[in-house]
PDB file of C-alpha atoms in Angstrom:
ATOM      1  CA  UNK L 236      10.674   3.830  16.059  1.00 77.00           C
ATOM      2  CA  UNK L 237      10.023   2.974  12.353  1.00 77.00           C
ATOM      3  CA  UNK L 238      12.294  -0.109  12.579  1.00 85.00           C
ATOM      4  CA  UNK L 239      10.200  -1.242  15.556  1.00 87.00           C
ATOM      5  CA  UNK L 240       7.054  -0.763  13.569  1.00 85.00           C
ATOM      6  CA  UNK L 241       8.441  -2.750  10.579  1.00 85.00           C
ATOM      7  CA  UNK L 242       9.337  -5.636  13.016  1.00 90.00           C
ATOM      8  CA  UNK L 243       5.875  -5.592  14.484  1.00 90.00           C
ATOM      9  CA  UNK L 244       4.360  -5.794  11.024  1.00 87.00           C
ATOM     10  CA  UNK L 245       6.546  -8.705  10.060  1.00 88.00           C
ATOM     11  CA  UNK L 246       5.717 -10.488  13.394  1.00 91.00           C
ATOM     12  CA  UNK L 247       1.978  -9.960  12.825  1.00 90.00           C
ATOM     13  CA  UNK L 248       2.055 -10.664   9.018  1.00 89.00           C
ATOM     14  CA  UNK L 249      -0.607 -13.527   9.186  1.00 91.00           C
ATOM     15  CA  UNK L 250      -3.194 -11.073  10.914  1.00 92.00           C
ATOM     16  CA  UNK L 251      -2.301  -8.345   8.436  1.00 91.00           C
ATOM     17  CA  UNK L 252      -2.896 -10.570   5.528  1.00 91.00           C
ATOM     18  CA  UNK L 253      -6.146 -11.691   7.043  1.00 93.00           C
ATOM     19  CA  UNK L 254      -7.146  -8.047   7.479  1.00 92.00           C
ATOM     20  CA  UNK L 255      -6.300  -7.371   3.897  1.00 90.00           C
ATOM     21  CA  UNK L 256      -8.560 -10.314   2.765  1.00 92.00           C
ATOM     22  CA  UNK L 257     -11.398  -9.055   4.887  1.00 92.00           C
ATOM     23  CA  UNK L 258     -10.972  -5.481   3.438  1.00 91.00           C
ATOM     24  CA  UNK L 259     -10.981  -6.845  -0.079  1.00 90.00           C
ATOM     25  CA  UNK L 260     -14.071  -8.949   0.808  1.00 91.00           C
ATOM     26  CA  UNK L 261     -15.768  -5.584   1.736  1.00 91.00           C
ATOM     27  CA  UNK L 262     -14.655  -3.981  -1.631  1.00 89.00           C
ATOM     28  CA  UNK L 263     -16.162  -6.934  -3.460  1.00 87.00           C
ATOM     29  CA  UNK L 264     -19.409  -6.689  -1.584  1.00 87.00           C
ATOM     30  CA  UNK L 265     -19.640  -2.921  -2.234  1.00 89.00           C
ATOM     31  CA  UNK L 266     -18.999  -3.568  -6.001  1.00 86.00           C
ATOM     32  CA  UNK L 267     -21.839  -6.109  -5.952  1.00 83.00           C
ATOM     33  CA  UNK L 268     -19.817  -9.158  -6.904  1.00 82.00           C
ATOM     34  CA  UNK L 269     -22.356 -11.460  -5.056  1.00 79.00           C
ATOM     35  CA  UNK L 270     -21.753 -13.513  -1.989  1.00 86.00           C
ATOM     36  CA  UNK L 271     -18.202 -13.190  -0.757  1.00 88.00           C
ATOM     37  CA  UNK L 272     -16.237 -14.680   2.060  1.00 89.00           C
ATOM     38  CA  UNK L 273     -12.879 -14.222   3.616  1.00 90.00           C
ATOM     39  CA  UNK L 274     -11.103 -16.942   5.504  1.00 91.00           C
ATOM     40  CA  UNK L 275      -7.641 -16.144   6.893  1.00 91.00           C
ATOM     41  CA  UNK L 276      -5.571 -14.813   4.025  1.00 91.00           C
ATOM     42  CA  UNK L 277      -7.907 -16.013   1.306  1.00 91.00           C
ATOM     43  CA  UNK L 278     -10.915 -14.152  -0.107  1.00 90.00           C
ATOM     44  CA  UNK L 279     -13.603 -15.900  -2.067  1.00 89.00           C
ATOM     45  CA  UNK L 280     -15.980 -14.169  -4.629  1.00 84.00           C
ATOM     46  CA  UNK L 281     -18.741 -15.355  -6.824  1.00 78.00           C
ATOM     47  CA  UNK L 282     -19.891 -18.016  -4.291  1.00 76.00           C
ATOM     48  CA  UNK L 283     -22.903 -19.871  -5.326  1.00 74.00           C
ATOM     49  CA  UNK L 284     -22.131 -19.529  -9.045  1.00 74.00           C
ATOM     50  CA  UNK L 285     -20.135 -21.559 -11.603  1.00 72.00           C
ATOM     51  CA  UNK L 286     -17.505 -18.710 -11.665  1.00 72.00           C
ATOM     52  CA  UNK L 287     -16.702 -18.880  -7.954  1.00 78.00           C
ATOM     53  CA  UNK L 288     -13.000 -18.178  -7.275  1.00 81.00           C
ATOM     54  CA  UNK L 289     -10.706 -17.351  -4.451  1.00 83.00           C
ATOM     55  CA  UNK L 290      -7.621 -15.086  -4.139  1.00 84.00           C
ATOM     56  CA  UNK L 291      -4.961 -16.017  -1.564  1.00 87.00           C
ATOM     57  CA  UNK L 292      -2.842 -13.061  -0.343  1.00 88.00           C
ATOM     58  CA  UNK L 293       0.589 -14.542   0.092  1.00 84.00           C
ATOM     59  CA  UNK L 294       3.511 -12.642   1.950  1.00 81.00           C
ATOM     60  CA  UNK L 295       4.785 -11.402  -1.395  1.00 78.00           C
ATOM     61  CA  UNK L 296       1.440 -10.197  -2.506  1.00 78.00           C
ATOM     62  CA  UNK L 297       0.665  -8.510   0.798  1.00 83.00           C
ATOM     63  CA  UNK L 298       1.038  -4.803   1.486  1.00 83.00           C
ATOM     64  CA  UNK L 299       3.972  -5.661   3.728  1.00 84.00           C
ATOM     65  CA  UNK L 300       6.138  -6.444   0.803  1.00 81.00           C
ATOM     66  CA  UNK L 301       6.236  -2.761  -0.050  1.00 79.00           C
ATOM     67  CA  UNK L 302       5.497  -1.233   3.309  1.00 83.00           C
ATOM     68  CA  UNK L 303       8.302  -2.826   5.359  1.00 86.00           C
ATOM     69  CA  UNK L 304      11.248  -1.838   3.032  1.00 84.00           C
ATOM     70  CA  UNK L 305       9.655   1.626   2.870  1.00 80.00           C
ATOM     71  CA  UNK L 306       9.595   1.989   6.595  1.00 83.00           C
ATOM     72  CA  UNK L 307      13.311   0.860   6.662  1.00 86.00           C
ATOM     73  CA  UNK L 308      14.367   3.316   3.998  1.00 81.00           C
ATOM     74  CA  UNK L 309      12.515   6.092   5.930  1.00 80.00           C
ATOM     75  CA  UNK L 310      14.201   5.145   9.315  1.00 82.00           C
ATOM     76  CA  UNK L 311      17.629   5.204   7.520  1.00 83.00           C
ATOM     77  CA  UNK L 312      16.679   8.619   5.884  1.00 77.00           C
ATOM     78  CA  UNK L 313      15.732   9.973   9.329  1.00 77.00           C
ATOM     79  CA  UNK L 314      18.862   8.761  10.931  1.00 79.00           C
ATOM     80  CA  UNK L 315      21.346  10.058   8.496  1.00 77.00           C
ATOM     81  CA  UNK L 316      19.621  12.987   6.684  1.00 70.00           C
ATOM     82  CA  UNK L 317      19.572  16.608   7.273  1.00 70.00           C
ATOM     83  CA  UNK L 318      15.844  16.689   6.069  1.00 69.00           C
ATOM     84  CA  UNK L 319      13.273  18.117   8.273  1.00 72.00           C
ATOM     85  CA  UNK L 320      11.766  15.319  10.458  1.00 75.00           C
ATOM     86  CA  UNK L 321       8.320  16.755  10.349  1.00 77.00           C
ATOM     87  CA  UNK L 322       8.336  16.862   6.549  1.00 74.00           C
ATOM     88  CA  UNK L 323       9.670  13.207   6.621  1.00 75.00           C
ATOM     89  CA  UNK L 324       6.824  12.167   8.849  1.00 77.00           C
ATOM     90  CA  UNK L 325       4.384  13.809   6.260  1.00 77.00           C
ATOM     91  CA  UNK L 326       6.100  11.896   3.482  1.00 75.00           C
ATOM     92  CA  UNK L 327       5.840   8.673   5.475  1.00 77.00           C
ATOM     93  CA  UNK L 328       2.164   9.108   5.945  1.00 80.00           C
ATOM     94  CA  UNK L 329       1.453   9.952   2.382  1.00 79.00           C
ATOM     95  CA  UNK L 330       3.540   7.040   1.173  1.00 78.00           C
ATOM     96  CA  UNK L 331       2.124   4.507   3.635  1.00 80.00           C
ATOM     97  CA  UNK L 332      -1.461   5.553   2.466  1.00 83.00           C
ATOM     98  CA  UNK L 333      -0.431   5.274  -1.183  1.00 80.00           C
ATOM     99  CA  UNK L 334       1.080   1.874  -0.592  1.00 81.00           C
ATOM    100  CA  UNK L 335      -1.971   0.517   1.221  1.00 83.00           C
ATOM    101  CA  UNK L 336      -4.293   1.825  -1.622  1.00 84.00           C
ATOM    102  CA  UNK L 337      -2.094   0.656  -4.345  1.00 81.00           C
ATOM    103  CA  UNK L 338      -1.943  -2.803  -2.827  1.00 82.00           C
ATOM    104  CA  UNK L 339      -5.665  -3.174  -2.572  1.00 84.00           C
ATOM    105  CA  UNK L 340      -6.130  -1.788  -6.137  1.00 85.00           C
ATOM    106  CA  UNK L 341      -3.794  -4.460  -7.524  1.00 84.00           C
ATOM    107  CA  UNK L 342      -5.492  -7.272  -5.666  1.00 84.00           C
ATOM    108  CA  UNK L 343      -8.759  -5.956  -6.917  1.00 86.00           C
ATOM    109  CA  UNK L 344      -7.343  -5.932 -10.460  1.00 85.00           C
ATOM    110  CA  UNK L 345      -6.047  -9.450 -10.136  1.00 83.00           C
ATOM    111  CA  UNK L 346      -9.528 -10.602  -8.865  1.00 84.00           C
ATOM    112  CA  UNK L 347     -11.310  -8.689 -11.606  1.00 84.00           C
ATOM    113  CA  UNK L 348      -9.072 -10.407 -14.310  1.00 82.00           C
ATOM    114  CA  UNK L 349      -9.699 -13.858 -12.793  1.00 81.00           C
ATOM    115  CA  UNK L 350     -13.395 -13.131 -12.560  1.00 80.00           C
ATOM    116  CA  UNK L 351     -13.430 -12.002 -16.214  1.00 80.00           C
ATOM    117  CA  UNK L 352     -11.094 -14.604 -17.796  1.00 80.00           C
ATOM    118  CA  UNK L 353     -10.697 -17.362 -15.277  1.00 74.00           C
ATOM    119  CA  UNK L 354      -7.505 -18.704 -13.881  1.00 71.00           C
ATOM    120  CA  UNK L 355      -5.798 -18.575 -17.159  1.00 73.00           C
ATOM    121  CA  UNK L 356      -5.369 -14.836 -16.535  1.00 73.00           C
ATOM    122  CA  UNK L 357      -3.224 -15.339 -13.507  1.00 72.00           C
ATOM    123  CA  UNK L 358       0.059 -14.631 -15.346  1.00 79.00           C
ATOM    124  CA  UNK L 359      -1.397 -11.363 -16.882  1.00 79.00           C
ATOM    125  CA  UNK L 360      -2.678 -10.485 -13.404  1.00 75.00           C
ATOM    126  CA  UNK L 361       0.940 -10.821 -11.983  1.00 77.00           C
ATOM    127  CA  UNK L 362       2.210  -8.479 -14.684  1.00 82.00           C
ATOM    128  CA  UNK L 363      -0.429  -5.942 -13.982  1.00 80.00           C
ATOM    129  CA  UNK L 364       0.243  -6.197 -10.307  1.00 76.00           C
ATOM    130  CA  UNK L 365       4.008  -5.739 -10.749  1.00 78.00           C
ATOM    131  CA  UNK L 366       3.196  -2.576 -12.747  1.00 84.00           C
ATOM    132  CA  UNK L 367       1.029  -1.211 -10.048  1.00 79.00           C
ATOM    133  CA  UNK L 368       3.573  -1.920  -7.315  1.00 76.00           C
ATOM    134  CA  UNK L 369       6.356  -0.250  -9.380  1.00 79.00           C
ATOM    135  CA  UNK L 370       4.123   2.765  -9.927  1.00 81.00           C
ATOM    136  CA  UNK L 371       3.368   2.849  -6.161  1.00 76.00           C
ATOM    137  CA  UNK L 372       7.044   2.690  -5.351  1.00 75.00           C
ATOM    138  CA  UNK L 373       7.878   5.442  -7.775  1.00 80.00           C
ATOM    139  CA  UNK L 374       5.092   7.658  -6.383  1.00 78.00           C
ATOM    140  CA  UNK L 375       6.227   6.987  -2.700  1.00 74.00           C
ATOM    141  CA  UNK L 376       9.776   8.074  -3.623  1.00 74.00           C
ATOM    142  CA  UNK L 377       8.276  11.202  -5.311  1.00 77.00           C
ATOM    143  CA  UNK L 378       6.414  11.997  -2.158  1.00 71.00           C
ATOM    144  CA  UNK L 379       9.609  11.600  -0.175  1.00 69.00           C
ATOM    145  CA  UNK L 380      11.547  13.921  -2.529  1.00 69.00           C
ATOM    146  CA  UNK L 381       8.729  16.372  -2.467  1.00 71.00           C
ATOM    147  CA  UNK L 382       8.912  16.446   1.364  1.00 66.00           C
ATOM    148  CA  UNK L 383      12.580  16.858   1.198  1.00 61.00           C
ATOM    149  CA  UNK L 384      12.172  20.063  -0.865  1.00 63.00           C
ATOM    150  CA  UNK L 385       9.461  21.490   1.333  1.00 58.00           C
ATOM    151  CA  UNK L 386      10.517  24.217   3.754  1.00 52.00           C
ATOM    152  CA  UNK L 387       8.527  24.551   6.918  1.00 54.00           C
ATOM    153  CA  UNK L 388       6.613  27.868   7.088  1.00 54.00           C
ATOM    154  CA  UNK L 389       8.698  29.202   9.924  1.00 57.00           C
ATOM    155  CA  UNK L 390      11.821  28.907   7.875  1.00 55.00           C
ATOM    156  CA  UNK L 391      10.547  30.515   4.824  1.00 50.00           C
ATOM    157  CA  UNK L 392      11.818  33.905   3.863  1.00 56.00           C
ATOM    158  CA  UNK L 393       9.605  36.665   4.806  1.00 56.00           C
ATOM    159  CA  UNK L 394       7.343  34.532   6.946  1.00 53.00           C
ATOM    160  CA  UNK L 395       5.787  36.387   9.931  1.00 59.00           C
ATOM    161  CA  UNK L 396       3.548  34.784  12.471  1.00 58.00           C
ATOM    162  CA  UNK L 397       0.235  36.540  12.538  1.00 57.00           C
ATOM    163  CA  UNK L 398      -0.173  36.159  16.374  1.00 56.00           C
TER     164      UNK L 398
END
């Protein structure tokens, strides 16, 4: 099933990137960055000012660049592991949420750097983005390992159902 979800995400990548741009536009608006707009996979901020800029979400910059490989790793883990499937599902949900949030944060940081220092900061924004992605990957793997170590309540020593 997870492989199927990964395939659907890859097929629908254009719409997902447009959704990411729309979500980022909402974040910019909530932060009070002035007039913003999202068209397809590009979000524009600072419209009507001399500092107007846009941020295009490419396939590599999209949440899919981390989420799809993560789903494939989870599918393989579920297929060949003795880990409790319920715990893996919990880990999958935690990791997916973490990956989506980390992706939005790194796009927000890139846009903030461009807003502060102009397009000259693009290289620095890419380094910060890479660091955030690395941190999200490590945290997702930690969530999986924590789930692997969790024991369902029914299997814990001394557990008795209160009913």
